[in-house]
CSV table of C-alpha atoms in Angstrom, one decimal:
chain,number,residue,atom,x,y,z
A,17,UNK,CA,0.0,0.0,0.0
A,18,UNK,CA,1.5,3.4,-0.7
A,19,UNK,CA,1.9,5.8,1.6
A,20,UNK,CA,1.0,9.5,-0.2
A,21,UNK,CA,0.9,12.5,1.6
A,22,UNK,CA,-1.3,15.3,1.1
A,23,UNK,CA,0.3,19.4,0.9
A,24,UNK,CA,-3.2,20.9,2.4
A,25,UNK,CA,-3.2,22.9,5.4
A,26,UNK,CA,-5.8,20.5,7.4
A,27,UNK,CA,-3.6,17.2,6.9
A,28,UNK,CA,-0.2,18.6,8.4
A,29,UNK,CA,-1.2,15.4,11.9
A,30,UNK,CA,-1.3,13.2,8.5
A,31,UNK,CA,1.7,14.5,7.1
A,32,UNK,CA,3.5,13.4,10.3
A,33,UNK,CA,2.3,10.2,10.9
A,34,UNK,CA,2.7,9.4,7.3
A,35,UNK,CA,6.4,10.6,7.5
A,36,UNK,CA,6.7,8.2,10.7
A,37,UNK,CA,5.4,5.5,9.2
A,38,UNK,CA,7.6,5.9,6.2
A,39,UNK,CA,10.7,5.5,8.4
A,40,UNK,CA,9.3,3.1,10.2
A,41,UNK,CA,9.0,0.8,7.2
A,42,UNK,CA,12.1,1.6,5.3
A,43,UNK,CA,14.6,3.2,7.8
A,44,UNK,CA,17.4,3.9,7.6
A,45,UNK,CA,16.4,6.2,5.2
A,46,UNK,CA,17.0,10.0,3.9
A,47,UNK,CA,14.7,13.1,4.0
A,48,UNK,CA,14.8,12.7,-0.1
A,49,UNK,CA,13.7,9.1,0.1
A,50,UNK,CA,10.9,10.2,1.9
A,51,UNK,CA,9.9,12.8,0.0
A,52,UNK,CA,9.9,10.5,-3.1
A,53,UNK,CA,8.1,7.8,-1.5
A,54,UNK,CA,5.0,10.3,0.2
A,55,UNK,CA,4.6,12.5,-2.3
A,56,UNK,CA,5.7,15.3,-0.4
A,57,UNK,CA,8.8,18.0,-1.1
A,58,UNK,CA,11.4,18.0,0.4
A,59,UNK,CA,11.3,21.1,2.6
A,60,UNK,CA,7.8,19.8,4.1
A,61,UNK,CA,9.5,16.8,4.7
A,62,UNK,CA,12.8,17.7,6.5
A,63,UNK,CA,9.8,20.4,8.6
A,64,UNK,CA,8.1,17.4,10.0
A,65,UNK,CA,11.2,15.4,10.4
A,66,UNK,CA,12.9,18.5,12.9
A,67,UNK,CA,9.7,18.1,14.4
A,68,UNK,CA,9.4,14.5,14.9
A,69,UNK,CA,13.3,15.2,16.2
A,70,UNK,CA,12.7,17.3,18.5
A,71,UNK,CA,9.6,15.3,20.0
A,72,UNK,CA,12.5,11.7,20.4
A,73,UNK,CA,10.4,9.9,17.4
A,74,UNK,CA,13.5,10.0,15.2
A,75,UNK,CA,17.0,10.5,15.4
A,76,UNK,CA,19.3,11.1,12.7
A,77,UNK,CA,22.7,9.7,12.0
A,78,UNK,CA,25.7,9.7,9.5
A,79,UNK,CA,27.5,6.9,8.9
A,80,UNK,CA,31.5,6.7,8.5
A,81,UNK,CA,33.0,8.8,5.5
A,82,UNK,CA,34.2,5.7,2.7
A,83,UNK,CA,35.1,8.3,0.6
A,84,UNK,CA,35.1,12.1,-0.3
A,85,UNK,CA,32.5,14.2,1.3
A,86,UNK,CA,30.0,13.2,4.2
A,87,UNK,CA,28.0,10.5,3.8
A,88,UNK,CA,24.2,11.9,3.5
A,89,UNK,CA,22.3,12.3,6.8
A,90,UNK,CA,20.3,9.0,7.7
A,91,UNK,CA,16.9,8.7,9.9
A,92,UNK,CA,15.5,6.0,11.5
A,93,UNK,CA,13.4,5.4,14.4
A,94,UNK,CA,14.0,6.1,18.1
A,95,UNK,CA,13.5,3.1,19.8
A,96,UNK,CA,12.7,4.8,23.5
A,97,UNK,CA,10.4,7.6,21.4
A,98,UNK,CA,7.3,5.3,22.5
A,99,UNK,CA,6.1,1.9,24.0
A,100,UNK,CA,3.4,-0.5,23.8
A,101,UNK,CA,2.2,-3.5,25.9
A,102,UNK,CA,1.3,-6.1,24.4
A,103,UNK,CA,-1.4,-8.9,26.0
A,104,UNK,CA,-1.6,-12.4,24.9
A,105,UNK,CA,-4.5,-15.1,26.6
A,106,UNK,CA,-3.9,-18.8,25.8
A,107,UNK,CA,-6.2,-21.9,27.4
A,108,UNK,CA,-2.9,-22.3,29.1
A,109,UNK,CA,-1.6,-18.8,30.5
A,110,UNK,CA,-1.3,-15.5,30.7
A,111,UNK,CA,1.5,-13.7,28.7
A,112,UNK,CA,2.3,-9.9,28.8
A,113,UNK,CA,5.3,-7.6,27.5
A,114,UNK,CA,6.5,-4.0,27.1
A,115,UNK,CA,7.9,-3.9,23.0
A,116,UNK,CA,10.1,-0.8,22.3
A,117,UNK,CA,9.1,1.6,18.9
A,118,UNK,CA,11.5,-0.7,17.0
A,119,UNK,CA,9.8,-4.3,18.4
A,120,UNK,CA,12.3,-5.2,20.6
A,121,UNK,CA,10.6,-6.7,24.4
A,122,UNK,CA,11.9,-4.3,27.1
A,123,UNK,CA,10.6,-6.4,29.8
A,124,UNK,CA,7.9,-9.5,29.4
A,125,UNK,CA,5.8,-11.9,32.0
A,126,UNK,CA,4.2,-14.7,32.4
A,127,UNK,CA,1.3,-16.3,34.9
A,128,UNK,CA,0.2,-19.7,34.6
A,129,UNK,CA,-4.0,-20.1,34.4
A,130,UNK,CA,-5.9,-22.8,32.9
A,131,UNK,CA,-8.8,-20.9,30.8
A,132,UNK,CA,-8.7,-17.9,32.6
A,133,UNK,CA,-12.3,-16.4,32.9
A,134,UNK,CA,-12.0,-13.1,31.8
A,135,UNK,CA,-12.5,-11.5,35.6
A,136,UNK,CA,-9.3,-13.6,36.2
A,137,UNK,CA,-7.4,-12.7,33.2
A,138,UNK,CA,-8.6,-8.5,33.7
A,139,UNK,CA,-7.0,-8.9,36.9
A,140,UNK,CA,-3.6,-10.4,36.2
A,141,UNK,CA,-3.9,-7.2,33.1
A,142,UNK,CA,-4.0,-5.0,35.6
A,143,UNK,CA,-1.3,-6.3,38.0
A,144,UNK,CA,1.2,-6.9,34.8
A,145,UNK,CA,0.9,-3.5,33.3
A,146,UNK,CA,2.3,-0.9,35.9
A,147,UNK,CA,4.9,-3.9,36.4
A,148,UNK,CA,6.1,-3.1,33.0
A,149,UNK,CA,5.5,0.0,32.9
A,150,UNK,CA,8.0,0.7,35.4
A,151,UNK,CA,11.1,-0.7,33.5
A,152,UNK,CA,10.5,2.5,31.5
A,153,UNK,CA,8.7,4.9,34.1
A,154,UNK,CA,8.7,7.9,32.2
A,155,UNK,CA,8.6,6.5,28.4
A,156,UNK,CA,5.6,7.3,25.9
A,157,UNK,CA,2.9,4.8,26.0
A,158,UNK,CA,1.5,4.5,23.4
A,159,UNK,CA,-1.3,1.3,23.8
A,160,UNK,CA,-2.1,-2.0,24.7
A,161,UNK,CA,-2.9,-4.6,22.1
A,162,UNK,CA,-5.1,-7.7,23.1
A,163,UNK,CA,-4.6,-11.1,21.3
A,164,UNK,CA,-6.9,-14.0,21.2
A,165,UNK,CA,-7.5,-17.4,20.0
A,166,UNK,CA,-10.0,-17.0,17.1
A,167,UNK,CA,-12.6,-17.3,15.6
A,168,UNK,CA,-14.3,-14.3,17.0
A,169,UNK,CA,-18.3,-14.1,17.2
A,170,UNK,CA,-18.5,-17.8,15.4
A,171,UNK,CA,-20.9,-19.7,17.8
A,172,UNK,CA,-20.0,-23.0,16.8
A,173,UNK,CA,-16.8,-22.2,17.4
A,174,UNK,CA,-15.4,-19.6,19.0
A,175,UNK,CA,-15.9,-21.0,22.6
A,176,UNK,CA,-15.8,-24.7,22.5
A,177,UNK,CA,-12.3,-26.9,22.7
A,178,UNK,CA,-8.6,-26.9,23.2
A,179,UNK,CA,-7.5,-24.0,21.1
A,180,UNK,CA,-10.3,-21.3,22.5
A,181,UNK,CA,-11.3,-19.4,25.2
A,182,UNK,CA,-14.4,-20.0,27.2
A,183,UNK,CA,-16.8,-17.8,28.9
A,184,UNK,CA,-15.5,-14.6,27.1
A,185,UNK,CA,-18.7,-14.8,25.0
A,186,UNK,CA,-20.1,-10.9,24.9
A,187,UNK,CA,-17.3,-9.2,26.9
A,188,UNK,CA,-16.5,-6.2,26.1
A,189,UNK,CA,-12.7,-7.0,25.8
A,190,UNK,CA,-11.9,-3.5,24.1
A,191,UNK,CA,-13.2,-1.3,26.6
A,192,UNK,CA,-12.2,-3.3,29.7
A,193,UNK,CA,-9.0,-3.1,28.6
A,194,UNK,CA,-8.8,0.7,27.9
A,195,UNK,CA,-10.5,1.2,31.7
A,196,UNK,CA,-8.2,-0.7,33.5
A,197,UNK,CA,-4.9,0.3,31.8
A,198,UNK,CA,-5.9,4.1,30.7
A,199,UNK,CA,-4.4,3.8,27.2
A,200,UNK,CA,-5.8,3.4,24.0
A,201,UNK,CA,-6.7,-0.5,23.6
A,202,UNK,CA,-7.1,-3.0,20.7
A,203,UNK,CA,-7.4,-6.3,20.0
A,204,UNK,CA,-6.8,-9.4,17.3
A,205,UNK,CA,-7.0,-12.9,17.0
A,206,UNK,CA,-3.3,-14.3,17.9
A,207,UNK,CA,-2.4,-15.4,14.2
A,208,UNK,CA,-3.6,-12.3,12.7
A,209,UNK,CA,-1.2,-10.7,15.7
A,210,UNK,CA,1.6,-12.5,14.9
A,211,UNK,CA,1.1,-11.9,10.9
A,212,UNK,CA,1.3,-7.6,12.0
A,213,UNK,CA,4.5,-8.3,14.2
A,214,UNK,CA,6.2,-10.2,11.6
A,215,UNK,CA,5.3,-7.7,8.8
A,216,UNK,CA,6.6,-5.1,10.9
A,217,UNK,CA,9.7,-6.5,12.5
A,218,UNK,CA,10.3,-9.5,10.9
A,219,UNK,CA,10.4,-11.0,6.9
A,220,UNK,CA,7.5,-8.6,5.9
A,221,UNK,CA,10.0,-5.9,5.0
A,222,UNK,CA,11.2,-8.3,2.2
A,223,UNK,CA,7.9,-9.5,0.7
A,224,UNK,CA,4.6,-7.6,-0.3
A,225,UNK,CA,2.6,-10.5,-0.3
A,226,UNK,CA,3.3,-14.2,1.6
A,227,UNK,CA,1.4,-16.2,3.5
A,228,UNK,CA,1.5,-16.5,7.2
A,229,UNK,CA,1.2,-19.8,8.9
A,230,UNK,CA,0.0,-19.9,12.6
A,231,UNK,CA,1.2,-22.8,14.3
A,232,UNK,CA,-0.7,-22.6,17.8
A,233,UNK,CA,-2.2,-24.8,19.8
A,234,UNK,CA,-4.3,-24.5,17.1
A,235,UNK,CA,-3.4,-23.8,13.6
A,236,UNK,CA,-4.5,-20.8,11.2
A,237,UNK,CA,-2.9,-18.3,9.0
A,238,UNK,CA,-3.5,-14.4,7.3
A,239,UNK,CA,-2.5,-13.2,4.0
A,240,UNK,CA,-0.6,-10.4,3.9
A,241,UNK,CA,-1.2,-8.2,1.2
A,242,UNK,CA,0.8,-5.3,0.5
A,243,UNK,CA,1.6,-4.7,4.4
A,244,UNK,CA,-1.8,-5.2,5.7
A,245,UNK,CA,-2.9,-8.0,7.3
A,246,UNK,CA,-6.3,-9.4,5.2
A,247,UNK,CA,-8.8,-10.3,7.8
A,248,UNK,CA,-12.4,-10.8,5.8
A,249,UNK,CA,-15.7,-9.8,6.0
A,250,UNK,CA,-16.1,-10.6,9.4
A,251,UNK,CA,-12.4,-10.3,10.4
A,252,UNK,CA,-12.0,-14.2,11.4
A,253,UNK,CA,-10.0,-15.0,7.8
A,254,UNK,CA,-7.6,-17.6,8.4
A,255,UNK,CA,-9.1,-20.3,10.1
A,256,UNK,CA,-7.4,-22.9,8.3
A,257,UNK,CA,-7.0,-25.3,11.3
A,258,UNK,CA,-10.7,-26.2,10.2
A,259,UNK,CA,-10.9,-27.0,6.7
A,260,UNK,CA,-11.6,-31.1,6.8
A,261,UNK,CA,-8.7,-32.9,5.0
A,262,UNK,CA,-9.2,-35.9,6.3
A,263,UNK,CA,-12.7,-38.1,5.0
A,264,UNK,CA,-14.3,-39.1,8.3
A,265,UNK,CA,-11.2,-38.4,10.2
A,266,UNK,CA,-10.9,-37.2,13.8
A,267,UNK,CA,-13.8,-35.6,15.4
A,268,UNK,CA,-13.0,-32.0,15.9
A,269,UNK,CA,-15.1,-30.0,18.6
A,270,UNK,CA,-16.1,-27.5,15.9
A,271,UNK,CA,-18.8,-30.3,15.0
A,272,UNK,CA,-16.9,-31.1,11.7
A,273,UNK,CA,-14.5,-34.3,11.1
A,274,UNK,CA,-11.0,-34.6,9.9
A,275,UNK,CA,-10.3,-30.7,10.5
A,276,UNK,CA,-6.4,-29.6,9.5
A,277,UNK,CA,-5.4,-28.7,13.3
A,278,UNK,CA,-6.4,-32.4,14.5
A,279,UNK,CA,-3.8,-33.1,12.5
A,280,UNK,CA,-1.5,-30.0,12.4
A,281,UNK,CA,-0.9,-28.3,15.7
A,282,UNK,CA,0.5,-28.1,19.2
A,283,UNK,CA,-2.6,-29.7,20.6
A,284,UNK,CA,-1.8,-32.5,17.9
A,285,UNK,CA,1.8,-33.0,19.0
A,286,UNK,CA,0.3,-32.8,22.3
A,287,UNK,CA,-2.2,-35.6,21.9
A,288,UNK,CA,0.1,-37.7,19.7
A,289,UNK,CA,2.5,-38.5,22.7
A,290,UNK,CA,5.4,-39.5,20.4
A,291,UNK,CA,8.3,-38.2,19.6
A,292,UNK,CA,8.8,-35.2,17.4
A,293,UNK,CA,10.5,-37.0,14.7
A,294,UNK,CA,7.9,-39.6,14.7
A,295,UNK,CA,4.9,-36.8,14.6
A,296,UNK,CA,6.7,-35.2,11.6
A,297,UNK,CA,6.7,-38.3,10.1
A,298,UNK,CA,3.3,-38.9,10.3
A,299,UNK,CA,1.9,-35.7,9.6
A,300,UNK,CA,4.2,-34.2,6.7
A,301,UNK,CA,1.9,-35.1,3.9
A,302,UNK,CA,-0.8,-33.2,5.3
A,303,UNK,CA,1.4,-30.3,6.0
A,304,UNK,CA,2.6,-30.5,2.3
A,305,UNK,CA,-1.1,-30.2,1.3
A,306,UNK,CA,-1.8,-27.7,3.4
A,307,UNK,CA,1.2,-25.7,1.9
A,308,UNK,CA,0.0,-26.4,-1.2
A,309,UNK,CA,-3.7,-25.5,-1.0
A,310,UNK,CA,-2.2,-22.1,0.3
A,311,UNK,CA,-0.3,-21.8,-2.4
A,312,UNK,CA,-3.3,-22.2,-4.9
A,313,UNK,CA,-5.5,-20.1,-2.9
A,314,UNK,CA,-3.4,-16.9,-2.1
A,315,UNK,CA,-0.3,-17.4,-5.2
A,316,UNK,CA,1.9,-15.7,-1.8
A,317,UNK,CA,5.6,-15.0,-2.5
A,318,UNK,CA,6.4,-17.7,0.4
A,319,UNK,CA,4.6,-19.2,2.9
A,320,UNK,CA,6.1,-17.9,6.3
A,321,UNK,CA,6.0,-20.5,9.1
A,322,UNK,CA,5.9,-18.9,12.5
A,323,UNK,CA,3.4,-18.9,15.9
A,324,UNK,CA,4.4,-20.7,19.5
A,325,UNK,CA,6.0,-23.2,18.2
A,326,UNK,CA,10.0,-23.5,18.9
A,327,UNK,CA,11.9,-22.6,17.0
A,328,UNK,CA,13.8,-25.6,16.3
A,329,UNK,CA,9.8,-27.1,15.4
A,330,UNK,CA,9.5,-24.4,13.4
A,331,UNK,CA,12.8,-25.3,11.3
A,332,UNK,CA,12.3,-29.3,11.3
A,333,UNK,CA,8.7,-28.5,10.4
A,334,UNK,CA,10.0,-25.8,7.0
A,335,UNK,CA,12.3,-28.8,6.0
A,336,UNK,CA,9.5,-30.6,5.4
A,337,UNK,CA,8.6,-27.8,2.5
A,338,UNK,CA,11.6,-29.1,0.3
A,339,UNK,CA,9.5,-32.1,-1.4
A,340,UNK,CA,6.6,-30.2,-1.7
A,341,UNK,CA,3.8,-31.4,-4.7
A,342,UNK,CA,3.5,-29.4,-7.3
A,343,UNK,CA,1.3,-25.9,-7.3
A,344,UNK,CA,1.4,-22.8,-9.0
A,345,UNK,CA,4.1,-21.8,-6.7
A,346,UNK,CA,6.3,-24.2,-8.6
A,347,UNK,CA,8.0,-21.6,-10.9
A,348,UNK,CA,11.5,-21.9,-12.7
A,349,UNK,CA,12.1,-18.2,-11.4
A,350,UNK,CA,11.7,-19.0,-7.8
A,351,UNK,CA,14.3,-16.7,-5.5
A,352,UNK,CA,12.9,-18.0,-2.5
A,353,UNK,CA,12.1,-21.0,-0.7
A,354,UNK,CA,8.2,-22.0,-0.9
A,355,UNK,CA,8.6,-22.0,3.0
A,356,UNK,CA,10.2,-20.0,5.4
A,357,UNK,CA,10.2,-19.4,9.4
A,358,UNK,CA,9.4,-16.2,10.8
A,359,UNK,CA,11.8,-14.1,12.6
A,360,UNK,CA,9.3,-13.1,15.8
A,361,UNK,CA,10.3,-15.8,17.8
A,362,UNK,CA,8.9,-16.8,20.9
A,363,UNK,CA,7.3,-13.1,21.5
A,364,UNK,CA,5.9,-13.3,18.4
A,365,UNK,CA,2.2,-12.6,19.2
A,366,UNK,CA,3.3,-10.2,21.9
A,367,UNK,CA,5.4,-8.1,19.6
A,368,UNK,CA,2.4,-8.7,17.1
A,369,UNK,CA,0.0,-7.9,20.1
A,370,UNK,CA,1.7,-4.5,20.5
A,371,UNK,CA,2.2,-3.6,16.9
A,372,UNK,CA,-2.2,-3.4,17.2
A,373,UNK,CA,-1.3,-0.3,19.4
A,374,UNK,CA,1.4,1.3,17.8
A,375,UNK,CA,-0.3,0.8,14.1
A,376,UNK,CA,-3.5,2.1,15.8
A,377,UNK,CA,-2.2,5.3,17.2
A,378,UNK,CA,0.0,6.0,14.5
A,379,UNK,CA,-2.1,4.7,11.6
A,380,UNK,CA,-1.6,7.4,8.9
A,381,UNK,CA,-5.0,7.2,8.1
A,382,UNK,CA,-6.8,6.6,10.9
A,383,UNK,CA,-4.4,7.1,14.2
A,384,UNK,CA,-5.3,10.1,16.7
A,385,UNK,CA,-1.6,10.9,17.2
A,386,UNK,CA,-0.9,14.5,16.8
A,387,UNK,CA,-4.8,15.6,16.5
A,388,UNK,CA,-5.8,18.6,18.5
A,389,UNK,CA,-5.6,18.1,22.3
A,390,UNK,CA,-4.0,14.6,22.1
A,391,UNK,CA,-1.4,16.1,19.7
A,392,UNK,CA,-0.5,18.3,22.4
A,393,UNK,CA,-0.6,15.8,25.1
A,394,UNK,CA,1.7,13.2,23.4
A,395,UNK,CA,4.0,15.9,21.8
A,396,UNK,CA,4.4,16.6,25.4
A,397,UNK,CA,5.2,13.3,26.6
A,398,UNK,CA,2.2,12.8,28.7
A,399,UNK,CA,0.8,9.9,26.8
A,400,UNK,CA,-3.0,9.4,25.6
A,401,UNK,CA,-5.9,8.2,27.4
A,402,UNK,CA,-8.3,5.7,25.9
C-alpha cells in the first residue's frame, strides 16, 4: 500500500504520521527518500522530520565517511520515542510484554492459568501493566494490544475446545481493557497478531505478499497483502486449522470431522504423545497439502512459518517444504524458498499484540496521534488516554 501524503493545510497530523510511518517501514532512510516515496517535497518533509526530532520519534545519524564528502544524513526510528504493551491469553496462561518503537521486548511476564475467565485474566492485566511500565517509568505509551484465540463471534466455534477461550462470550474486551490500563486498547486474533509483528519487525519488510502460517495450539494463518494483514468480512479469515482434509477423520469440537489442526498443531503434538520425529513423520503429507492449498489459494511469495511453536519445530517443520507437490508456486524463477520461518520468535504474538497499538495510534489514516488536544498531550510526553 503506498503511503502519499497530502500538501493541504488540514492534513499537516497526516503529514507526520505518514512521515513516521515511512521510516518506520524503510529506515534507515534519507529526508529525499521520503519525499519521493509520500509524495511530499522535500522542505515539508525535513519540517516534519525536525519536528518529529525534536519530540525523540527519530534520530538522525551519518555513517563513517568511505570516501570524499560526508555520507548523507540518515533517519531512523528512536526506539525509546514510544512503548506499547502487548497482551496475549492462551487456554494455558497469561503472557504480557512492554515492546520498544522498533519491536524489541523491554521487559515480558508470564502467569500460569488454565482458561482464565475473563475476571481472572482483567486482573492479572492490571497487576502486569504498571509492572512493565516501570522498566520504562517515564517513556511514551502508546497502547495496549489484546490477542486472542479465534474465531471471534462464530458460535460454533469460537468457545468450545482446546484452542479457544471459554466464557469470554459478549465481553467487552476493548473497553475493559482501555478502563483498567488508561491507554488506548485493541485487539486481534493471535495469528492475525503474529502476521502484524512479523510484517513489521520480521520478513514482511522483504515481501509484499506471503502467506503467514500460525502454528498454535491450534493452527490458522493471514494473507498479507501489501503490508496489511487481510482479515475478511467478518475479520476471522484464516481459520485454516478447520478445513476437513481428512474423510471421516478425527472428530474436531467444531462439530466437523477430519479438520487440519487435529492433524497439524501443538494440541496434535500434544495428543500424539510420540516423539517429534515420529509426529513429523506422520503428519508431513498433510502439512505438504496444506502448503499447497495455500499456495493455490493466495499465489503468496512464500509461505512464512511462525506462531508458539520453537523454534527448532518451526525449522524441522519448513524442512518438510523441500519435497513439496506441485502448485502454482512451482516456478523456474523462484528466488525464495516456498517455506520460510518467521523471525518473531517466541514473543511473536506479543510483539504482534503491541504492533495493534502502535499501528493504531500511528495509523496514517486513521491514528489520533498529533490531533488537536492529544497532539498536544503526546508531543508533550504525557501519553494518551483511551
Amino acid at each position: 500500500m503506498a503511503l502519499r501524503g497530502t500538501n493541504q493545510e488540514f492534513g499537516r497530523p497526516y503529514n507526520r504520521r505518514i512521515v513516521l510511518e515511512s521510516v518506520r517501514l524503510h529506515g534507515p532512510t534519507t529526508r529525499g527518500e521520503i519525499a519521493r516515496r509520500v509524495g511530499l517535497t522535500v522542505q515539508t518533509v525535513s519540517t516534519i522530520v525536525r519536528e518529529l526530532e525534536e519530540q525523540k520519534y527519530l534520530v538522525s545519524f551519518r555513517d563513517n565517511p568511505k570516501g570524499r564528502g560526508l555520507p548523507p544524513t540518515m533517519l531512523r526510528i528512536n526506539p525509546d520515542g514510544g512503548f506499547a504493551i502487548g497482551v496475549h491469553i492462551t487456554p494455558i496462561g497469561v503472557n504480557a510484554a512492554l515492546i520498544d518503537l522498533s519491536g524489541d521486548v523491554v521487559a515480558s511476564l508470564h502467569q500460569a492459568v488454565t482458561n482464565a475467565s475473563p475476571v481472572d485474566a482483567f486482573e492479572i492485566v492490571a497487576a502486569m501493566t504498571p509492572k512493565l511500565i516501570q522498566h520504562k517509568p517515564k517513556g511514551r505509551m502508546l497502547g495496549i494490544g489484546m490477542a486472542l484465540p479465534g474465531p471471534f463471534g462464530v458460535e460454533s466455534m469460537s468457545f468450545v475446545g482446546p484452542t479457544t477461550m471459554t466464557g469470554w462470550e459478549n465481553v467487552a474486551i476493548r473497553e475493559r481493557l482501555a478502563e483498567l490500563t488508561g491507554l488506548p486498547a485493541f485487539l486481534e486474533t493471535d495469528m492475525a497478531a503474529a502476521a502484524l509483528g512479523e510484517q513489521l519487525y520480521g520478513l514482511g519488510k522483504h515481501f509484499s505478499e506471503y502467506y503467514y502460517l500460525y502454528l498454535g495450539v491450534g493452527l490458522g494463518g493471514a494473507l498479507v497483502h501489501e503490508g496489511r494483514v487481510m482479515r475478511g468480512a467478518w475479520g476471522n479469515a484464516g481459520e485454516i486449522g478447520h478445513i476437513p482434509v481428512v474423510p471421516n477423520g478425527e472428530p474436531c469440537p467444531c462439530g466437523n470431522r477430519g479438520c487440519l489442526e487435529r492433524y497439524v498443531s501443538l494440541d496434535a503434538y500434544r495428543r500424539a504423545k510420540t516423539s517429534e520425529a515420529a509426529w513429523l513423520k506422520t503428519v508431513a503429507p498433510i502439512f505438504r497439502n496444506a502448503i499447497t492449498t495455500i499456495e493455490n489459494l493466495f499465489d503468496p511469495e512464500t509461505v512464512v512459518l511462525g506462531g508458539l511453536a520453537s523454534a527448532g519445530l518451526l525449522d524441522r517443520m519448513a524442512e518438510l517444504g523441500a519435497d513439496l507437490p506441485n502448485s502454482i508456486a512451482a516456478r523456474r524463477d523462484r528466488k525464495t524458498p516456498r517455506v520460510v520461518v518467521a523471525r518473531g520468535g517466541e514473543h511473536s504474538v506479543l510483539r504482534g499484540a503491541a504492533a495493534l497499538a502502535v499501528s493504531g495510534v500511528l495509523s496514517p489514516r486513521f491514528g489520533q496521534m498529533f490531533t488537536g488536544e492529544r497532539e498536544r498531550d503526546i508531543l508533550d510526553g504525557r501519553g494518551i488516554a483511551a
